[in-house]
XYZ file of N, CA and C in Angstrom:
786
model
N 181.549 -103.803 90.297
C 181.947 -102.707 91.205
C 181.925 -103.212 92.652
N 183.004 -102.940 93.428
C 183.051 -103.346 94.825
C 182.110 -102.517 95.677
N 181.848 -103.045 96.861
C 180.954 -102.342 97.780
C 181.765 -101.389 98.641
N 181.488 -100.123 98.525
C 182.108 -99.110 99.364
C 181.121 -97.966 99.518
N 181.542 -96.933 100.227
C 180.619 -95.829 100.491
C 180.177 -95.142 99.211
N 181.075 -95.050 98.233
C 180.719 -94.356 96.988
C 179.690 -95.131 96.171
N 179.814 -96.471 96.152
C 178.829 -97.261 95.413
C 177.466 -97.207 96.098
N 177.453 -97.153 97.435
C 176.189 -97.039 98.164
C 175.541 -95.684 97.897
N 176.336 -94.620 97.943
C 175.825 -93.276 97.675
C 175.235 -93.199 96.269
N 175.928 -93.806 95.309
C 175.446 -93.786 93.929
C 174.169 -94.600 93.787
N 174.128 -95.790 94.412
C 172.956 -96.661 94.306
C 171.722 -96.017 94.929
N 171.912 -95.304 96.028
C 170.794 -94.655 96.728
C 170.512 -93.252 96.213
N 171.392 -92.770 95.328
C 171.269 -91.417 94.784
C 171.192 -90.375 95.900
N 172.121 -90.511 96.842
C 172.134 -89.614 97.990
C 172.798 -88.292 97.632
N 172.320 -87.243 98.266
C 172.988 -85.956 98.146
C 172.848 -85.210 99.464
N 173.418 -84.042 99.532
C 173.290 -83.204 100.720
C 173.791 -83.875 101.985
N 173.023 -83.729 103.071
C 173.439 -84.210 104.382
C 173.536 -85.729 104.433
N 172.678 -86.442 103.696
C 172.744 -87.903 103.692
C 174.065 -88.384 103.089
N 174.500 -87.729 102.023
C 175.775 -88.083 101.391
C 176.927 -87.840 102.359
N 176.885 -86.711 103.055
C 177.945 -86.398 104.025
C 177.960 -87.408 105.163
N 176.777 -87.832 105.607
C 176.700 -88.805 106.694
C 177.352 -90.122 106.296
N 177.008 -90.635 105.116
C 177.582 -91.909 104.683
C 179.089 -91.781 104.469
N 179.545 -90.654 103.937
C 180.984 -90.431 103.787
C 181.678 -90.456 105.139
N 181.047 -89.818 106.137
C 181.629 -89.781 107.482
C 181.687 -91.180 108.088
N 180.604 -91.964 107.947
C 180.599 -93.313 108.507
C 181.625 -94.190 107.786
N 181.763 -93.990 106.474
C 182.795 -94.720 105.736
C 184.191 -94.408 106.253
N 184.439 -93.142 106.570
C 185.734 -92.746 107.140
C 185.920 -93.364 108.531
N 184.848 -93.397 109.328
C 184.922 -94.031 110.647
C 185.298 -95.504 110.526
N 184.703 -96.181 109.541
C 185.017 -97.598 109.318
C 186.501 -97.787 109.008
N 187.032 -96.943 108.138
C 188.440 -97.052 107.757
C 189.354 -96.870 108.960
N 189.058 -95.861 109.778
C 189.895 -95.586 110.949
C 189.779 -96.719 111.964
N 188.549 -97.226 112.148
C 188.332 -98.330 113.086
C 189.142 -99.549 112.673
N 189.132 -99.867 111.376
C 189.861 -101.041 110.871
C 191.373 -100.861 111.002
N 191.853 -99.649 110.740
C 193.300 -99.412 110.772
C 193.837 -99.311 112.188
N 193.063 -98.697 113.079
C 193.543 -98.464 114.443
C 193.130 -99.549 115.423
N 192.157 -100.390 115.010
C 191.618 -101.437 115.889
C 191.078 -100.847 117.191
N 190.460 -99.664 117.084
C 189.841 -99.008 118.232
C 188.428 -98.591 117.854
N 187.515 -98.529 118.828
C 186.137 -98.120 118.510
C 186.069 -96.660 118.096
N 185.120 -96.344 117.248
C 184.884 -94.976 116.803
C 183.428 -94.627 117.085
N 183.201 -93.383 117.517
C 181.859 -92.935 117.876
C 181.453 -91.740 117.020
N 180.205 -91.732 116.607
C 179.653 -90.584 115.881
C 179.086 -89.585 116.871
N 178.564 -88.477 116.346
C 177.723 -87.613 117.157
C 176.338 -88.237 117.252
N 175.409 -87.522 117.842
C 174.037 -88.026 117.941
C 173.376 -87.999 116.564
N 172.720 -89.096 116.221
C 172.019 -89.225 114.957
C 170.513 -89.224 115.194
N 169.771 -88.641 114.250
C 168.317 -88.706 114.301
C 167.865 -90.116 113.952
N 166.585 -90.406 114.119
C 166.067 -91.727 113.765
C 166.291 -92.021 112.282
N 166.051 -91.028 111.445
C 166.263 -91.219 110.015
C 167.720 -91.469 109.684
N 168.617 -90.731 110.328
C 170.053 -90.931 110.104
C 170.499 -92.301 110.600
N 169.958 -92.733 111.748
C 170.297 -94.060 112.268
C 169.848 -95.152 111.305
N 168.636 -94.992 110.752
C 168.124 -95.985 109.801
C 169.000 -96.047 108.557
N 169.435 -94.878 108.056
C 170.308 -94.842 106.879
C 171.660 -95.459 107.206
N 172.180 -95.178 108.399
C 173.463 -95.750 108.810
C 173.383 -97.273 108.864
N 172.307 -97.811 109.421
C 172.154 -99.267 109.510
C 172.034 -99.894 108.125
N 171.336 -99.201 107.223
C 171.212 -99.707 105.851
C 172.588 -99.769 105.187
N 173.400 -98.738 105.373
C 174.739 -98.710 104.798
C 175.623 -99.808 105.389
N 175.570 -99.978 106.711
C 176.403 -100.981 107.364
C 175.986 -102.398 106.949
N 174.692 -102.612 106.749
C 174.222 -103.898 106.242
C 174.742 -104.127 104.825
N 174.679 -103.087 104.013
C 175.193 -103.148 102.636
C 176.674 -103.526 102.621
N 177.415 -103.012 103.593
C 178.854 -103.269 103.675
C 179.179 -104.581 104.392
N 178.160 -105.250 104.941
C 178.385 -106.495 105.659
C 179.025 -106.303 107.022
N 178.799 -105.142 107.637
C 179.407 -104.822 108.939
C 178.450 -105.209 110.063
N 178.936 -106.026 110.998
C 178.129 -106.408 112.161
C 178.622 -105.768 113.455
N 179.844 -105.258 113.451
C 180.425 -104.693 114.660
C 180.025 -103.250 114.891
N 178.770 -103.036 115.252
C 178.317 -101.675 115.548
C 177.167 -101.717 116.540
N 176.921 -100.592 117.178
C 175.788 -100.453 118.089
C 175.320 -99.009 118.078
N 174.017 -98.828 118.190
C 173.407 -97.503 118.344
C 172.843 -97.406 119.748
N 173.226 -96.352 120.478
C 172.771 -96.190 121.861
C 172.655 -94.711 122.179
N 171.589 -94.352 122.875
C 171.350 -92.950 123.187
C 171.170 -92.645 124.654
N 171.701 -93.512 125.521
C 171.631 -93.233 126.950
C 170.622 -94.064 127.700
N 169.668 -94.678 126.986
C 168.653 -95.513 127.623
C 167.942 -96.320 126.532
N 167.258 -97.361 126.937
C 166.552 -98.216 125.994
C 165.428 -97.447 125.309
N 165.395 -97.509 123.975
C 164.338 -96.841 123.231
C 164.614 -95.394 122.896
N 165.854 -94.945 123.064
C 166.184 -93.552 122.746
C 165.963 -93.280 121.263
N 165.513 -92.070 120.958
C 165.237 -91.690 119.583
C 166.497 -91.179 118.880
N 167.305 -90.416 119.567
C 168.565 -89.908 119.012
C 169.697 -90.720 119.632
N 170.514 -91.328 118.773
C 171.525 -92.274 119.250
C 172.906 -91.948 118.688
N 173.924 -92.423 119.407
C 175.305 -92.382 118.954
C 175.623 -93.724 118.302
N 176.286 -93.685 117.149
C 176.742 -94.901 116.483
C 178.156 -95.226 116.939
N 178.341 -96.464 117.401
C 179.676 -96.954 117.749
C 180.061 -98.053 116.770
N 181.220 -97.910 116.115
C 181.810 -98.963 115.294
C 182.990 -99.546 116.073
N 183.053 -100.866 116.149
C 184.116 -101.451 116.956
C 184.729 -102.658 116.245
N 186.016 -102.962 116.529
C 186.687 -104.114 115.911
C 186.136 -105.427 116.450
N 186.455 -106.519 115.762
C 185.860 -107.813 116.080
C 186.144 -108.283 117.495
N 187.313 -107.953 118.021
C 187.734 -108.535 119.295
C 187.115 -107.852 120.517
N 186.337 -106.790 120.321
C 185.801 -106.075 121.480
C 184.439 -105.494 121.181
N 183.680 -105.263 122.247
C 182.409 -104.551 122.136
C 182.317 -103.604 123.322
N 182.301 -102.294 123.077
C 182.280 -101.325 124.182
C 181.023 -101.468 125.059
N 181.172 -101.133 126.317
C 180.040 -101.059 127.230
C 179.315 -99.737 127.012
N 178.082 -99.664 127.469
C 177.326 -98.416 127.326
C 178.011 -97.264 128.036
N 178.751 -97.577 129.103
C 179.459 -96.526 129.837
C 180.574 -95.901 129.007
N 180.982 -96.563 127.935
C 182.046 -96.042 127.086
C 181.546 -95.012 126.079
N 180.234 -94.948 125.868
C 179.692 -94.000 124.891
C 179.880 -92.570 125.405
N 180.279 -91.652 124.520
C 180.614 -90.282 124.950
C 179.393 -89.382 125.128
N 178.719 -89.518 126.264
C 177.603 -88.619 126.576
C 177.535 -88.423 128.088
N 176.844 -87.367 128.496
C 176.520 -87.142 129.890
C 175.044 -86.780 129.982
N 174.472 -87.005 131.139
C 173.065 -86.678 131.379
C 173.008 -85.467 132.299
N 172.186 -84.508 131.924
C 171.986 -83.351 132.804
C 170.508 -83.249 133.166
N 170.247 -82.539 134.238
C 168.888 -82.375 134.753
C 168.556 -80.898 134.866
N 167.394 -80.510 134.351
C 166.839 -79.169 134.552
C 165.681 -79.296 135.537
N 165.695 -78.506 136.605
C 164.532 -78.473 137.488
C 164.421 -77.102 138.139
N 163.456 -76.956 139.022
C 163.187 -75.658 139.631
C 161.731 -75.295 139.451
N 161.290 -74.303 140.205
C 159.896 -73.872 140.149
C 159.553 -73.404 138.731
N 158.526 -73.973 138.160
C 158.088 -73.582 136.822
C 158.731 -74.367 135.697
N 159.724 -75.203 136.023
C 160.410 -75.948 134.963
C 159.479 -76.923 134.253
N 158.464 -77.403 134.966
C 157.525 -78.344 134.370
C 156.652 -77.739 133.289
N 156.596 -76.414 133.239
C 155.771 -75.745 132.218
C 156.512 -75.589 130.899
N 157.821 -75.860 130.900
C 158.628 -75.680 129.699
C 158.471 -76.870 128.753
N 158.602 -76.619 127.472
C 158.446 -77.650 126.455
C 159.807 -78.118 125.925
N 159.771 -79.183 125.162
C 160.976 -79.679 124.494
C 161.627 -78.568 123.685
N 160.824 -77.801 122.981
C 161.355 -76.712 122.153
C 162.047 -75.660 123.011
N 161.502 -75.375 124.186
C 162.121 -74.387 125.081
C 163.524 -74.842 125.491
N 163.625 -76.104 125.927
C 164.927 -76.616 126.369
C 165.914 -76.668 125.211
N 165.458 -77.169 124.066
C 166.347 -77.275 122.914
C 166.812 -75.891 122.460
N 165.912 -74.919 122.465
C 166.271 -73.561 122.074
C 167.345 -72.974 122.971
N 167.251 -73.240 124.266
C 168.266 -72.731 125.192
C 169.624 -73.371 124.936
N 169.618 -74.654 124.618
C 170.877 -75.330 124.299
C 171.485 -74.777 123.017
N 170.652 -74.592 122.004
C 171.142 -74.066 120.727
C 171.683 -72.645 120.885
N 171.080 -71.870 121.796
C 171.515 -70.482 121.979
C 172.933 -70.389 122.542
N 173.409 -71.492 123.142
C 174.787 -71.531 123.647
C 175.784 -71.900 122.554
N 175.273 -72.197 121.352
C 176.155 -72.624 120.278
C 176.321 -74.130 120.213
N 175.514 -74.851 120.992
C 175.564 -76.314 120.976
C 174.918 -76.815 119.689
N 175.587 -77.730 118.998
C 175.082 -78.252 117.740
C 174.086 -79.381 117.983
N 173.244 -79.639 116.973
C 172.255 -80.718 117.106
C 172.946 -82.064 117.265
N 174.102 -82.245 116.620
C 174.828 -83.511 116.726
C 175.401 -83.735 118.123
N 175.393 -82.690 118.968
C 175.852 -82.819 120.351
C 174.688 -83.060 121.314
N 173.482 -83.131 120.758
C 172.280 -83.193 121.585
C 171.503 -84.474 121.316
N 171.319 -85.275 122.367
C 170.496 -86.467 122.267
C 169.064 -86.153 122.634
N 168.399 -87.088 123.264
C 166.999 -86.892 123.642
C 166.870 -85.896 124.792
N 165.756 -85.187 124.798
C 165.357 -84.323 125.911
C 164.034 -84.866 126.413
N 164.012 -85.316 127.660
C 162.839 -85.974 128.221
C 162.165 -85.031 129.217
N 161.020 -84.486 128.823
C 160.308 -83.518 129.655
C 159.341 -84.225 130.595
N 159.240 -83.692 131.807
C 158.306 -84.216 132.796
C 157.580 -83.084 133.490
N 156.803 -83.422 134.513
C 155.996 -82.427 135.213
C 156.822 -81.485 136.069
N 158.045 -81.900 136.413
C 158.863 -81.051 137.283
C 160.215 -80.691 136.674
N 160.343 -80.837 135.346
C 161.597 -80.472 134.701
C 161.907 -81.389 133.542
N 163.191 -81.569 133.267
C 163.580 -82.389 132.115
C 164.979 -82.942 132.316
N 165.232 -84.086 131.653
C 166.570 -84.626 131.503
C 167.010 -84.401 130.063
N 168.306 -84.212 129.870
C 168.850 -84.100 128.518
C 170.116 -84.946 128.427
N 170.252 -85.644 127.304
C 171.448 -86.447 127.032
C 172.292 -85.648 126.048
N 173.517 -85.316 126.453
C 174.364 -84.420 125.669
C 175.783 -84.959 125.559
N 176.525 -84.454 124.572
C 177.951 -84.746 124.522
C 178.599 -84.145 125.766
N 179.744 -84.669 126.204
C 180.386 -84.116 127.406
C 180.633 -82.616 127.322
N 181.106 -82.126 126.184
C 181.373 -80.694 126.047
C 180.094 -79.881 126.139
N 179.029 -80.367 125.499
C 177.751 -79.656 125.534
C 177.168 -79.665 126.943
N 177.330 -80.785 127.659
C 176.828 -80.869 129.032
C 177.507 -79.836 129.923
N 178.818 -79.674 129.769
C 179.538 -78.662 130.544
C 178.999 -77.265 130.241
N 178.787 -76.983 128.966
C 178.275 -75.667 128.578
C 176.896 -75.415 129.178
N 176.046 -76.446 129.182
C 174.682 -76.281 129.691
C 174.665 -76.080 131.198
N 175.418 -76.901 131.922
C 175.409 -76.822 133.392
C 175.918 -75.475 133.877
N 176.945 -74.952 133.215
C 177.522 -73.689 133.661
C 176.942 -72.475 132.932
N 176.112 -72.720 131.909
C 175.619 -71.600 131.112
C 174.131 -71.338 131.135
N 173.340 -72.257 131.698
C 171.885 -72.067 131.691
C 171.358 -71.946 133.113
N 170.888 -70.758 133.435
C 170.215 -70.521 134.720
C 168.766 -70.096 134.517
N 168.442 -69.750 133.279
C 167.087 -69.287 132.983
C 166.722 -69.729 131.574
N 165.477 -70.199 131.415
C 164.940 -70.555 130.104
C 163.674 -69.726 129.905
N 163.727 -68.793 128.963
C 162.633 -67.829 128.854
C 162.601 -66.991 130.118
N 161.453 -66.966 130.772
C 161.321 -66.233 132.040
C 161.395 -67.143 133.249
N 161.674 -68.420 133.012
C 161.676 -69.407 134.092
C 163.095 -69.669 134.575
N 163.334 -69.462 135.857
C 164.625 -69.792 136.438
C 164.744 -71.300 136.617
N 165.893 -71.864 136.240
C 166.084 -73.310 136.374
C 167.424 -73.597 137.032
N 167.486 -74.751 137.665
C 168.742 -75.279 138.171
C 169.188 -76.356 137.189
N 170.424 -76.265 136.746
C 170.957 -77.223 135.776
C 172.122 -77.945 136.427
N 172.051 -79.267 136.459
C 173.081 -80.043 137.155
C 173.355 -81.347 136.399
N 174.494 -81.947 136.676
C 174.801 -83.257 136.122
C 173.938 -84.306 136.810
N 173.482 -85.287 136.027
C 172.612 -86.337 136.568
C 173.024 -87.699 136.022
N 174.333 -87.893 135.824
C 174.812 -89.176 135.318
C 174.374 -90.304 136.246
N 173.944 -91.401 135.656
C 173.518 -92.552 136.453
C 172.027 -92.596 136.707
N 171.320 -91.506 136.407
C 169.860 -91.507 136.570
C 169.237 -92.471 135.551
N 168.215 -93.201 135.990
C 167.508 -94.114 135.084
C 166.519 -93.313 134.248
N 166.681 -93.368 132.937
C 165.828 -92.601 132.041
C 164.826 -93.516 131.341
N 163.662 -92.975 131.051
C 162.668 -93.699 130.258
C 161.768 -92.676 129.596
N 161.170 -93.076 128.459
C 160.287 -92.188 127.718
C 158.881 -92.258 128.287
N 158.226 -91.106 128.366
C 156.821 -91.030 128.731
C 156.133 -90.158 127.682
N 156.016 -90.718 126.480
C 155.481 -89.943 125.371
C 154.017 -89.589 125.588
N 153.662 -88.387 125.154
C 152.277 -87.940 125.194
C 151.793 -87.721 123.770
N 150.501 -87.998 123.559
C 149.950 -87.938 122.215
C 148.621 -87.189 122.203
N 148.314 -86.627 121.048
C 146.936 -86.235 120.749
C 146.431 -87.234 119.718
N 145.119 -87.419 119.661
C 144.551 -88.457 118.799
C 143.749 -87.851 117.665
N 143.947 -88.395 116.482
C 143.243 -87.930 115.286
C 142.470 -89.117 114.719
N 141.173 -88.970 114.549
C 140.384 -90.011 113.905
C 139.915 -89.492 112.549
N 139.893 -90.377 111.577
C 139.535 -89.958 110.216
C 139.083 -91.171 109.423
N 138.525 -90.909 108.252
C 138.275 -91.969 107.274
C 139.055 -91.610 106.012
N 139.646 -92.622 105.389
C 140.470 -92.398 104.197
C 140.024 -93.331 103.082
N 140.311 -92.902 101.853
C 139.928 -93.704 100.693
C 140.772 -94.967 100.593
N 142.027 -94.901 101.035
C 142.913 -96.065 101.016
C 144.020 -95.833 102.029
N 144.890 -96.823 102.158
C 146.012 -96.710 103.094
C 147.282 -96.215 102.412
N 147.130 -95.597 101.245
C 148.262 -94.961 100.565
C 148.849 -93.873 101.461
N 150.133 -93.644 101.304
C 150.820 -92.667 102.146
C 150.229 -91.272 101.996
N 149.881 -90.865 100.772
C 149.330 -89.509 100.610
C 148.009 -89.353 101.345
N 147.202 -90.422 101.406
C 145.939 -90.368 102.139
C 146.178 -90.231 103.643
N 147.147 -90.990 104.158
C 147.419 -90.968 105.595
C 147.997 -89.620 106.019
N 148.940 -89.095 105.227
C 149.528 -87.790 105.552
C 148.474 -86.689 105.457
N 147.601 -86.782 104.476
C 146.509 -85.817 104.344
C 145.653 -85.799 105.606
N 145.339 -86.991 106.133
C 144.524 -87.072 107.345
C 145.281 -86.582 108.573
N 146.570 -86.931 108.665
C 147.360 -86.544 109.836
C 147.528 -85.037 109.931
N 147.769 -84.389 108.785
C 148.025 -82.944 108.776
C 146.772 -82.114 108.505
N 145.687 -82.805 108.127
C 144.430 -82.130 107.776
C 144.655 -81.159 106.621
N 145.308 -81.689 105.584
C 145.546 -80.927 104.363
C 145.026 -81.748 103.184
N 144.993 -81.143 102.003
C 144.532 -81.852 100.820
C 145.514 -82.956 100.430
N 145.022 -83.945 99.661
C 145.920 -84.999 99.196
C 146.988 -84.432 98.266
N 146.649 -83.390 97.520
C 147.624 -82.775 96.630
C 148.786 -82.181 97.427
N 148.468 -81.495 98.525
C 149.530 -80.909 99.351
C 150.335 -82.012 100.034
N 149.642 -83.055 100.492
C 150.339 -84.182 101.118
C 151.297 -84.829 100.121
N 150.839 -85.012 98.879
C 151.672 -85.620 97.840
C 152.904 -84.762 97.552
N 152.728 -83.437 97.561
C 153.851 -82.535 97.303
C 154.907 -82.656 98.409
N 154.459 -82.785 99.658
C 155.396 -82.956 100.771
C 156.191 -84.251 100.617
N 155.486 -85.316 100.219
C 156.147 -86.613 100.058
C 157.186 -86.545 98.946
N 156.801 -86.000 97.812
C 157.719 -85.939 96.664
C 158.927 -85.045 96.936
N 158.781 -84.106 97.877
C 159.895 -83.207 98.189
C 160.900 -83.830 99.157
N 160.607 -85.057 99.620
C 161.514 -85.712 100.558
C 161.311 -85.288 101.998
N 160.148 -84.720 102.304
C 159.875 -84.222 103.654
C 159.225 -85.251 104.559
N 158.932 -86.441 104.030
C 158.188 -87.448 104.788
C 159.019 -88.715 104.924
N 159.050 -89.271 106.122
C 159.703 -90.558 106.333
C 158.716 -91.537 106.939
N 158.884 -92.806 106.604
C 158.066 -93.892 107.137
C 159.000 -94.855 107.858
N 158.730 -95.059 109.158
C 159.605 -95.919 109.973
C 161.068 -95.503 109.836
N 161.271 -94.171 109.861
C 162.577 -93.532 109.931
C 163.348 -93.533 108.614
N 162.712 -93.967 107.534
C 163.344 -93.912 106.222
C 162.574 -92.996 105.285
N 163.265 -92.054 104.637
C 162.589 -91.117 103.734
C 162.063 -91.861 102.516
N 160.833 -91.545 102.124
C 160.250 -92.112 100.921
C 159.625 -91.000 100.098
N 159.684 -91.123 98.793
C 159.056 -90.149 97.903
C 157.924 -90.787 97.112
N 157.483 -91.975 97.540
C 156.398 -92.694 96.867
C 155.065 -92.356 97.511
N 154.228 -91.625 96.796
C 152.922 -91.239 97.351
C 152.000 -92.439 97.481
N 152.240 -93.504 96.700
C 151.337 -94.651 96.679
C 151.760 -95.772 97.622
N 152.832 -95.573 98.382
C 153.278 -96.601 99.333
C 152.180 -96.879 100.358
N 151.874 -98.143 100.595
C 150.872 -98.497 101.596
C 151.462 -98.408 102.989
N 150.687 -97.870 103.919
C 151.122 -97.697 105.300
C 150.423 -98.737 106.166
N 151.182 -99.443 106.979
C 150.618 -100.488 107.832
C 150.402 -99.983 109.248
N 149.551 -100.669 109.974
C 149.261 -100.301 111.357
C 150.535 -100.356 112.195
N 150.751 -99.333 113.022
C 151.940 -99.248 113.856
C 153.083 -98.486 113.226
N 152.939 -98.088 111.957
C 154.011 -97.355 111.285
C 154.203 -95.976 111.912
N 155.476 -95.566 112.002
C 155.828 -94.238 112.514
C 156.092 -93.331 111.321
N 155.403 -92.203 111.289
C 155.521 -91.252 110.188
C 156.097 -89.951 110.715
N 157.014 -89.372 109.977
C 157.573 -88.068 110.336
C 157.431 -87.127 109.152
N 156.987 -85.908 109.436
C 156.848 -84.886 108.401
C 157.672 -83.691 108.843
N 158.689 -83.348 108.046
C 159.589 -82.260 108.419
C 158.805 -80.989 108.690
N 158.984 -80.439 109.894
C 158.318 -79.197 110.260
C 156.927 -79.377 110.830
N 156.412 -80.621 110.814
C 155.036 -80.841 111.292
C 154.931 -81.903 112.378
N 156.015 -82.630 112.674
C 155.985 -83.559 113.779
C 155.994 -85.020 113.379
N 155.773 -85.873 114.412
C 155.802 -87.328 114.243
C 154.442 -87.916 114.591
N 154.100 -88.996 113.910
C 152.790 -89.613 114.058
C 152.926 -91.134 114.060
N 151.935 -91.801 114.630
C 151.826 -93.256 114.544
C 150.448 -93.590 113.987
N 150.399 -94.436 112.968
C 149.123 -94.971 112.518
C 148.764 -96.080 113.502
N 148.030 -95.719 114.537
C 147.856 -96.626 115.673
C 146.761 -97.664 115.464
N 145.788 -97.374 114.595
C 144.707 -98.352 114.416
C 144.081 -98.209 113.035
N 143.858 -99.357 112.406
C 143.112 -99.415 111.157
C 141.816 -100.155 111.456
N 140.691 -99.460 111.276
C 139.395 -100.044 111.618
C 138.665 -100.612 110.407
N 137.360 -100.703 110.542
C 136.531 -101.232 109.466
C 136.243 -100.177 108.410
N 135.396 -100.536 107.486
C 135.061 -99.651 106.364
C 133.672 -99.062 106.535
N 133.484 -97.885 105.961
C 132.166 -97.251 105.951
C 131.335 -97.830 104.805
N 130.073 -97.397 104.719
C 129.207 -97.862 103.633
C 129.728 -97.432 102.267
N 130.549 -96.367 102.252
C 131.128 -95.880 100.996
C 132.546 -96.418 100.786
N 132.878 -97.473 101.545
C 134.173 -98.156 101.424
C 135.371 -97.293 101.797
N 135.155 -96.305 102.642
C 136.273 -95.578 103.224
C 136.716 -96.298 104.493
N 137.968 -96.124 104.868
C 138.553 -96.899 105.965
C 138.694 -96.007 107.206
N 138.197 -96.490 108.341
C 138.381 -95.781 109.608
C 139.824 -95.962 110.085
N 140.485 -94.858 110.450
C 141.831 -94.944 111.022
C 141.938 -94.064 112.244
N 142.900 -94.413 113.098
C 143.248 -93.573 114.235
C 144.745 -93.294 114.170
N 145.098 -92.018 114.256
C 146.490 -91.568 114.197
C 146.819 -90.887 115.525
N 147.962 -91.214 116.089
C 148.433 -90.522 117.288
C 149.582 -89.597 116.907
N 149.491 -88.362 117.359
C 150.559 -87.392 117.114
C 151.354 -87.176 118.387
N 152.674 -87.299 118.268
C 153.547 -87.034 119.409
C 153.459 -85.557 119.791
N 153.319 -85.292 121.083
C 153.275 -83.919 121.574
C 154.658 -83.497 122.075
């Protein structure tokens, strides 16, 4: 059997949104090859980006780039391009907007995202939202940026000024809370149990349901070992880093430190 999107979907047993994503990227590849022009996706989550890279590796494709407006962006646009060219970052279809004003620093990522969604903006049109003490930057598709700048003057009870901020230098300033625990082993169900402060049985159920990803790839293996520095995501509960694996207790339990993204 030749390598194409259908063989990859079958091999990975993909369904739902993952199947649609690979079908879409396969269509982008076909158009890129036929037209000899670059093709751009909407914004992809970390998990979607990881799946896209796995598919492109499977297909032997090297002409692609993921970029989300700045180095280290979590939500990125996929660009597929022909052999003879490589687009500049300025060619990626996004704009940067800025929210500021008195009280804007008290708003959370969820507040800003909720206001964008209330305008009918889709998640695929929304890149990273970087919150700070005096407001936030958001990376959006051009159409979504226009809607936000002309449509958002208030978020909750807080009045904000929304303006274009193309060319601003962006960087992440992640904040964390810290969780310390001891675990019986470094199995994924043990780590998720400690991160969420739930039983191992509940943690195992979340993993088997496909709600947990490790380093941006979904896994349903409760016994997978987790290494130091791994990024864990639990649908509906947030993102975590296993930041430190310490020594063992007298009962052979392992000291760990987990950081949760705020």
